[in-house]
Amino acid sequence: MSELIKIEDVSVKYGNIEALRDLNFTIEEGDYIGIIGPNGGGKSTLLKTILGLVKPYKGTITFKETSLKKSNVKIGYVPQINELNRKFPITVKEVILSAKLPINMAIFHKYSEKDIQEVEGVLSTVGLLDIQHRHISELSGGEFQKMLIARALASNPDILLLDEPTSLVDMNSQKQIYSLIKSLNENMTIVIITHHVKEITKQAKKLIWLEKNIKSCGDPFEVYKFAYLNPTEQPGGKL
Ligand code: ADP
């Protein structure tokens, strides 16, 4: 496996609050990394820092040994559902198509046939082709989450960052989403924040337990055991 993203001595503060301290780890191409830890442990901040939305006050992040821009590494991001407005009057297909908008968007942008075919492809991958014309306010939690994954996939990313994609969905959708992510990992690097520690321990290639700094990192079962054998420090509560 070759190095995709390298995080070196990264520390992040919001005002006086230190959210991340001295993080060091590498994301390899083809990796599947689960990030676990308590609320407020800095998990979302870590993804936002990788995306460049939050700037570290110390340390560096390199992409294929250079900057994100120069590397051409494409990142897909699936944010937490509660950060999005579900009342917005738009259909499932329009949400995915919007990922294809050029940066200098024309008001009446016309999508190409290729864009439309690619969007239908990702809708089929996540199992939403049949409901592509449905208004987003009519979706279940699981369908909404799959739509967000499809939107991130529409830009054909090298790496997919997911922030708790299974927290507000029913058990059945949880299983479907984990199985979808596992199959996406055949062609794509995955980093996922989750509280479903058992599920991610079975599925990920590496786990990181984050609580401002990295408490434990590596083989999922070792990290799980470390967390389990330190009951006062369990990530995200009950295992
Ligand atoms: P997690 O995703 O593990 O729950 P976060 O990354 O959301 O953790 O938060 C880490 C810490 O940073 C928390 O103390 C949180 O209150 C704080 N924090 C997160 N976002 C902001 C922000 N935009 N402004 C100020 N503090 C923030």
Coordinates of C-alpha atoms and ligand atoms in Angstrom, one line a residue:
M1 CA 0.0 0.0 0.0
S2 CA 1.3 3.5 -0.7
E3 CA 0.9 6.6 1.4
L4 CA -2.2 8.8 0.6
I5 CA -2.4 11.2 3.5
K6 CA 0.2 11.9 6.2
I7 CA -0.8 13.7 9.4
E8 CA 2.2 15.0 11.3
D9 CA 2.1 16.7 14.8
V10 CA -1.3 18.2 14.0
S11 CA -2.9 20.3 16.7
V12 CA -6.2 22.3 16.4
K13 CA -7.7 24.9 18.6
Y14 CA -11.0 26.7 18.6
G15 CA -10.2 29.9 20.5
N16 CA -8.9 28.6 23.8
I17 CA -10.3 25.0 23.4
E18 CA -7.8 22.5 22.1
A19 CA -9.7 20.0 20.0
L20 CA -6.8 18.0 18.7
R21 CA -3.3 17.5 20.1
D22 CA -0.2 16.2 18.3
L23 CA -1.8 13.7 16.0
N24 CA 0.5 11.5 13.9
F25 CA -0.8 8.9 11.6
T26 CA -0.8 7.8 7.9
I27 CA -3.7 6.9 5.7
E28 CA -2.6 4.4 3.0
E29 CA -4.3 3.9 -0.3
G30 CA -7.0 1.2 0.1
D31 CA -7.1 1.7 3.9
Y32 CA -10.4 1.4 5.8
I33 CA -10.0 3.4 9.1
G34 CA -12.6 3.6 11.8
I35 CA -12.4 6.5 14.2
I36 CA -14.0 6.0 17.6
G37 CA -14.0 7.9 20.9
P38 CA -16.2 10.0 23.2
N39 CA -18.4 12.9 22.1
G40 CA -16.2 16.0 22.0
G41 CA -13.1 13.9 21.4
G42 CA -12.2 15.8 18.1
K43 CA -13.4 13.2 15.6
S44 CA -15.4 15.6 13.4
T45 CA -12.6 18.2 13.7
L46 CA -10.1 15.7 12.4
L47 CA -12.2 15.1 9.2
K48 CA -12.7 18.9 8.8
T49 CA -8.9 19.4 9.2
I50 CA -8.2 16.8 6.5
L51 CA -10.7 18.6 4.3
G52 CA -8.9 21.9 4.9
L53 CA -12.1 23.4 6.5
V54 CA -10.3 23.9 9.8
K55 CA -6.6 25.0 9.9
P56 CA -4.2 23.4 12.4
Y57 CA -2.2 25.8 14.5
K58 CA 0.6 23.3 14.5
G59 CA 1.7 20.4 12.3
T60 CA 1.1 19.5 8.6
I61 CA -1.1 17.3 6.5
T62 CA 0.4 16.2 3.1
F63 CA -1.4 14.3 0.3
K64 CA 0.9 12.0 -1.7
E65 CA 3.8 13.9 -0.2
T66 CA 2.6 17.3 -1.4
S67 CA -0.3 19.7 -1.0
L68 CA -3.9 18.6 -1.6
K69 CA -4.2 20.8 -4.7
K70 CA -0.9 19.6 -6.3
S71 CA -1.6 16.0 -5.4
N72 CA -5.0 15.9 -7.3
V73 CA -6.3 13.6 -4.5
K74 CA -10.1 13.8 -4.6
I75 CA -11.9 13.7 -1.3
G76 CA -15.6 12.8 -0.9
Y77 CA -17.2 13.9 2.4
V78 CA -20.4 12.7 4.0
P79 CA -21.2 15.2 6.8
Q80 CA -23.5 14.5 9.8
I81 CA -27.2 14.6 8.9
N82 CA -27.9 17.2 11.5
E83 CA -25.7 19.7 9.6
L84 CA -28.1 19.7 6.7
N85 CA -31.4 21.2 6.0
R86 CA -33.9 18.4 5.1
K87 CA -36.7 20.9 4.2
F88 CA -34.8 22.3 1.2
P89 CA -37.1 21.8 -1.8
I90 CA -35.1 19.5 -4.0
T91 CA -35.3 15.9 -5.2
V92 CA -32.8 13.1 -4.6
K93 CA -31.5 13.2 -8.2
E94 CA -31.0 17.0 -8.0
V95 CA -29.0 16.7 -4.8
I96 CA -26.6 14.2 -6.5
L97 CA -26.5 16.3 -9.7
S98 CA -25.5 19.4 -7.7
A99 CA -22.2 17.6 -7.0
K100 CA -21.5 18.0 -10.8
L101 CA -22.0 21.7 -10.8
P102 CA -18.9 23.6 -12.0
I103 CA -17.5 26.0 -9.4
N104 CA -18.5 29.1 -11.5
M105 CA -22.1 27.8 -11.7
A106 CA -24.4 29.3 -14.4
I107 CA -27.9 29.9 -13.1
F108 CA -29.4 27.6 -15.7
H109 CA -26.6 25.1 -15.9
K110 CA -27.4 22.2 -18.2
Y111 CA -26.0 18.9 -17.1
S112 CA -24.3 16.7 -19.7
E113 CA -25.5 13.2 -20.7
K114 CA -22.3 11.9 -19.1
D115 CA -23.1 13.7 -15.8
I116 CA -26.6 12.2 -15.8
Q117 CA -25.4 8.7 -16.5
E118 CA -22.8 8.9 -13.7
V119 CA -25.4 10.2 -11.3
E120 CA -27.7 7.3 -12.2
G121 CA -24.7 5.0 -11.7
V122 CA -24.1 6.2 -8.1
L123 CA -27.8 6.2 -7.3
S124 CA -27.9 2.5 -8.4
T125 CA -24.7 1.8 -6.3
V126 CA -26.5 3.0 -3.1
G127 CA -29.9 1.5 -4.1
L128 CA -31.8 4.7 -4.6
L129 CA -32.5 4.7 -8.4
D130 CA -36.2 3.9 -7.8
I131 CA -36.7 6.9 -5.7
Q132 CA -34.5 9.4 -7.5
H133 CA -37.5 11.8 -8.1
R134 CA -38.6 11.9 -4.5
H135 CA -38.4 15.1 -2.5
I136 CA -35.7 14.9 0.1
S137 CA -38.1 15.7 2.9
E138 CA -39.9 12.4 2.2
L139 CA -36.9 10.2 2.8
S140 CA -36.3 8.0 5.8
G141 CA -33.1 8.5 7.8
G142 CA -31.4 5.6 6.0
E143 CA -32.4 6.8 2.5
F144 CA -31.2 10.3 3.3
Q145 CA -27.9 8.9 4.5
K146 CA -27.5 6.8 1.3
M147 CA -28.2 9.9 -0.7
L148 CA -25.4 11.8 1.0
I149 CA -23.1 8.9 0.3
A150 CA -24.2 9.0 -3.4
R151 CA -23.5 12.7 -3.5
A152 CA -20.0 12.2 -2.2
L153 CA -19.4 9.4 -4.7
A154 CA -20.6 11.6 -7.6
S155 CA -17.2 13.4 -7.7
N156 CA -15.5 10.1 -8.1
P157 CA -13.3 10.4 -5.0
D158 CA -10.1 8.6 -4.1
I159 CA -11.0 8.7 -0.5
L160 CA -14.4 8.9 1.3
L161 CA -14.6 10.6 4.7
L162 CA -17.9 9.7 6.6
D163 CA -19.0 11.4 9.8
E164 CA -21.4 9.0 11.7
P165 CA -23.3 7.8 8.6
T166 CA -25.3 5.3 10.7
S167 CA -26.2 7.3 13.8
L168 CA -29.8 8.2 12.9
V169 CA -30.8 5.2 10.9
D170 CA -32.7 2.0 11.6
M171 CA -31.0 -1.3 12.1
N172 CA -31.7 -2.6 8.6
S173 CA -30.3 0.5 7.0
Q174 CA -27.3 0.4 9.3
K175 CA -26.5 -3.1 8.0
Q176 CA -27.0 -2.0 4.3
I177 CA -24.8 1.1 4.8
Y178 CA -21.9 -1.0 6.4
S179 CA -22.2 -3.5 3.6
L180 CA -22.1 -0.7 1.0
I181 CA -19.1 0.9 2.6
K182 CA -17.3 -2.4 2.7
S183 CA -17.9 -2.9 -1.0
L184 CA -16.8 0.7 -1.8
N185 CA -13.5 -0.1 0.0
E186 CA -12.6 -2.4 -2.9
N187 CA -11.8 0.6 -5.0
M188 CA -11.6 3.5 -2.5
T189 CA -9.9 4.5 0.8
I190 CA -12.4 4.9 3.6
V191 CA -12.2 6.9 6.9
I192 CA -15.4 6.7 9.0
I193 CA -16.4 8.1 12.4
T194 CA -18.8 5.8 14.2
H195 CA -20.2 4.9 17.6
H196 CA -21.0 1.4 16.4
V197 CA -17.8 0.0 17.8
K198 CA -18.5 -3.7 17.4
E199 CA -19.5 -3.4 13.8
I200 CA -16.5 -1.3 12.8
T201 CA -14.1 -3.6 14.7
K202 CA -15.3 -6.5 12.6
Q203 CA -15.1 -4.5 9.3
A204 CA -12.3 -1.9 9.4
K205 CA -8.6 -2.6 8.6
K206 CA -7.5 -0.1 11.3
L207 CA -9.1 1.6 14.3
I208 CA -8.2 4.9 15.9
W209 CA -9.5 5.8 19.3
L210 CA -9.4 9.6 19.5
E211 CA -9.8 11.6 22.6
K212 CA -8.1 14.9 21.7
N213 CA -5.0 12.8 21.0
I214 CA -4.7 9.3 19.8
K215 CA -5.2 6.9 22.7
S216 CA -4.8 3.8 20.6
C217 CA -4.3 3.0 16.9
G218 CA -3.9 -0.1 14.8
D219 CA -5.4 -3.5 14.5
P220 CA -9.2 -3.1 15.2
F221 CA -9.3 -6.0 17.7
E222 CA -6.3 -4.7 19.6
V223 CA -7.8 -1.2 19.9
Y224 CA -11.2 -2.7 20.9
K225 CA -9.4 -4.8 23.6
F226 CA -7.5 -1.8 24.8
A227 CA -10.7 0.2 25.1
Y228 CA -12.6 -2.8 26.7
L229 CA -9.9 -3.5 29.2
N230 CA -9.9 0.1 30.3
P231 CA -13.6 0.4 31.3
T232 CA -13.2 3.9 32.8
E233 CA -12.0 5.1 29.4
Q234 CA -14.5 3.4 27.0
P235 CA -14.9 5.2 23.8
G236 CA -18.4 6.4 23.2
G237 CA -19.8 4.7 26.3
K238 CA -20.8 1.1 26.3
L239 CA -19.1 -1.3 24.0
Ligands
ADP1 P1 -16.5 14.8 18.2 O1 -16.7 14.8 16.7 O2 -15.6 13.8 18.6 O3 -17.8 14.8 19.0 P2 -15.7 17.6 17.7 O4 -14.6 17.6 16.8 O5 -17.1 18.0 17.3 O6 -15.7 16.2 18.5 O7 -15.4 18.6 18.9 C1 -14.1 18.6 19.6 C2 -14.1 19.8 20.6 O8 -14.1 21.1 19.8 C3 -15.3 19.9 21.5 O9 -14.9 20.4 22.7 C4 -16.2 20.9 20.8 O10 -17.1 21.6 21.7 C5 -15.2 21.8 20.1 N1 -15.7 22.4 18.9 C6 -16.1 21.8 17.8 N2 -16.4 22.6 16.8 C7 -16.3 23.9 17.3 C8 -16.5 25.2 16.8 N3 -16.9 25.4 15.5 N4 -16.3 26.2 17.6 C9 -15.8 26.0 18.9 N5 -15.6 24.8 19.4 C10 -15.8 23.8 18.7

